[in-house]
Amino acid sequence: MNILKRMSIKKNIMALYIATTLITFGVVYYVLFSNWIETADKTLSSVAQDMNNTIYKEFEGFIRLPRHLNEMTENQIRSGVLDFSDETTRDKFFVGLLSAHGSTPIYSISIGTEKGEYYGARRNTDNTVEIM
């Protein structure tokens, strides 16, 4: 109290104004930036989750199509629909299968037999389908 009594009223008011201003700025800074950091963390978490979902869906798509093609081809072979002894039918099957999925990144479709025979089709450098 002795300090306040020794200072003039003008200095007391100025000191009170400066202290109030500093406290106000401190409170406003804390409220704004603590909420801002929390909001930024939530936004980053949301963006990371969205990216994770997008990558998962793309990856799942890359895995699902080849697996489906393998299962479909296996079923046709087991049921006798596909006859590998007929070269024309065999080649049409592989070329048709690869051509039907032209918008996908599938490069080749082929099968190897127990006897060491290898049949299939692939895309060449001109992106046209050729028999292997």
Coordinates of C-alpha atoms in Angstrom, one line a residue:
M1 CA 0.0 0.0 0.0
N2 CA 2.9 2.4 0.6
I3 CA 3.8 2.2 -3.0
L4 CA 0.3 3.3 -4.1
K5 CA 0.3 6.1 -1.6
R6 CA 3.7 7.4 -2.9
M7 CA 2.6 7.3 -6.6
S8 CA 0.4 10.0 -8.1
I9 CA -3.2 9.3 -9.1
K10 CA -2.2 9.6 -12.7
K11 CA 0.5 6.9 -12.3
N12 CA -1.9 4.7 -10.3
I13 CA -4.6 4.9 -13.1
M14 CA -1.9 4.2 -15.8
A15 CA -0.6 1.2 -13.9
L16 CA -4.1 -0.1 -13.3
Y17 CA -4.9 0.4 -17.1
I18 CA -1.7 -1.4 -18.2
A19 CA -2.3 -4.3 -15.7
T20 CA -5.9 -4.6 -16.9
T21 CA -4.9 -4.5 -20.5
L22 CA -2.2 -7.1 -20.1
I23 CA -4.5 -9.4 -18.1
T24 CA -7.2 -9.0 -20.8
F25 CA -4.8 -9.7 -23.6
G26 CA -3.5 -12.8 -21.7
V27 CA -7.0 -14.1 -21.2
V28 CA -8.0 -13.4 -24.9
Y29 CA -4.8 -15.0 -26.1
Y30 CA -5.3 -18.1 -24.0
V31 CA -9.0 -18.5 -25.1
L32 CA -8.3 -17.9 -28.8
F33 CA -5.2 -20.0 -29.2
S34 CA -6.2 -22.9 -26.9
N35 CA -9.4 -23.3 -28.9
W36 CA -7.5 -22.7 -32.2
I37 CA -5.0 -25.5 -31.4
E38 CA -7.9 -27.9 -30.4
T39 CA -9.7 -27.1 -33.6
A40 CA -6.5 -27.6 -35.7
D41 CA -6.0 -31.0 -34.0
K42 CA -9.6 -32.0 -34.8
T43 CA -9.2 -30.8 -38.4
L44 CA -6.0 -32.7 -38.9
S45 CA -7.5 -35.8 -37.4
S46 CA -10.4 -35.6 -39.7
V47 CA -8.2 -35.1 -42.8
A48 CA -6.0 -38.0 -41.8
Q49 CA -9.0 -40.2 -41.3
D50 CA -10.4 -39.2 -44.7
M51 CA -7.1 -39.9 -46.4
N52 CA -6.9 -43.3 -44.6
N53 CA -10.3 -44.2 -45.9
T54 CA -9.5 -43.1 -49.4
I55 CA -6.3 -45.1 -49.5
Y56 CA -8.0 -48.1 -48.0
K57 CA -10.8 -48.0 -50.6
E58 CA -8.3 -47.7 -53.5
F59 CA -6.2 -50.5 -52.1
E60 CA -9.2 -52.7 -51.6
G61 CA -10.3 -52.0 -55.2
F62 CA -6.8 -53.1 -56.5
I63 CA -7.1 -56.3 -54.5
R64 CA -10.7 -57.2 -55.1
L65 CA -10.7 -57.2 -58.9
P66 CA -7.8 -59.6 -59.4
R67 CA -9.2 -61.9 -56.7
H68 CA -12.6 -61.8 -58.4
L69 CA -11.1 -62.6 -61.8
N70 CA -9.1 -65.5 -60.3
E71 CA -12.2 -67.0 -58.7
M72 CA -14.3 -66.5 -61.8
T73 CA -11.7 -68.2 -64.0
E74 CA -11.2 -71.0 -61.5
N75 CA -15.0 -71.7 -61.5
Q76 CA -15.1 -71.7 -65.3
I77 CA -12.1 -74.1 -65.5
R78 CA -13.5 -76.5 -62.8
S79 CA -17.0 -76.5 -64.4
G80 CA -15.5 -77.3 -67.9
V81 CA -16.7 -74.1 -69.6
L82 CA -13.1 -73.3 -70.5
D83 CA -11.4 -75.9 -72.8
F84 CA -7.6 -75.2 -72.9
S85 CA -7.1 -77.7 -75.7
D86 CA -9.1 -75.3 -78.1
E87 CA -6.6 -72.5 -78.9
T88 CA -9.2 -70.2 -80.4
T89 CA -11.6 -70.4 -77.4
R90 CA -8.7 -70.1 -74.9
D91 CA -7.2 -67.0 -76.6
K92 CA -10.6 -65.3 -77.0
F93 CA -11.2 -65.9 -73.3
F94 CA -8.0 -64.2 -72.1
V95 CA -8.2 -61.4 -74.6
G96 CA -11.8 -60.8 -73.8
L97 CA -11.2 -60.8 -70.1
L98 CA -8.3 -58.4 -70.4
S99 CA -10.2 -56.1 -72.8
A100 CA -13.2 -56.0 -70.6
H101 CA -11.1 -54.5 -67.8
G102 CA -9.2 -52.0 -70.0
S103 CA -9.7 -49.1 -67.6
T104 CA -8.0 -51.0 -64.8
P105 CA -4.3 -51.2 -64.1
I106 CA -4.3 -54.9 -64.9
Y107 CA -1.3 -55.7 -67.2
S108 CA -1.8 -59.3 -67.9
I109 CA -4.0 -62.3 -67.2
S110 CA -2.5 -65.8 -67.5
I111 CA -2.5 -69.3 -66.2
G112 CA 0.1 -72.0 -65.9
T113 CA -0.8 -75.7 -65.9
E114 CA 0.8 -78.6 -64.0
K115 CA 2.3 -79.7 -67.3
G116 CA 4.2 -76.5 -67.6
E117 CA 2.0 -74.9 -70.2
Y118 CA 1.4 -71.2 -70.0
Y119 CA -1.5 -69.4 -71.5
G120 CA -2.7 -65.8 -71.3
A121 CA -2.9 -62.3 -72.7
R122 CA -1.1 -59.0 -71.8
R123 CA -0.9 -55.4 -72.8
N124 CA 2.1 -54.4 -74.8
T125 CA 3.8 -51.0 -74.7
D126 CA 1.2 -49.6 -77.2
N127 CA -1.6 -50.7 -74.7
T128 CA -3.0 -53.3 -77.1
V129 CA -3.8 -56.8 -76.0
E130 CA -1.6 -59.6 -77.3
I131 CA -1.6 -63.4 -76.8
M132 CA 1.2 -64.9 -74.7

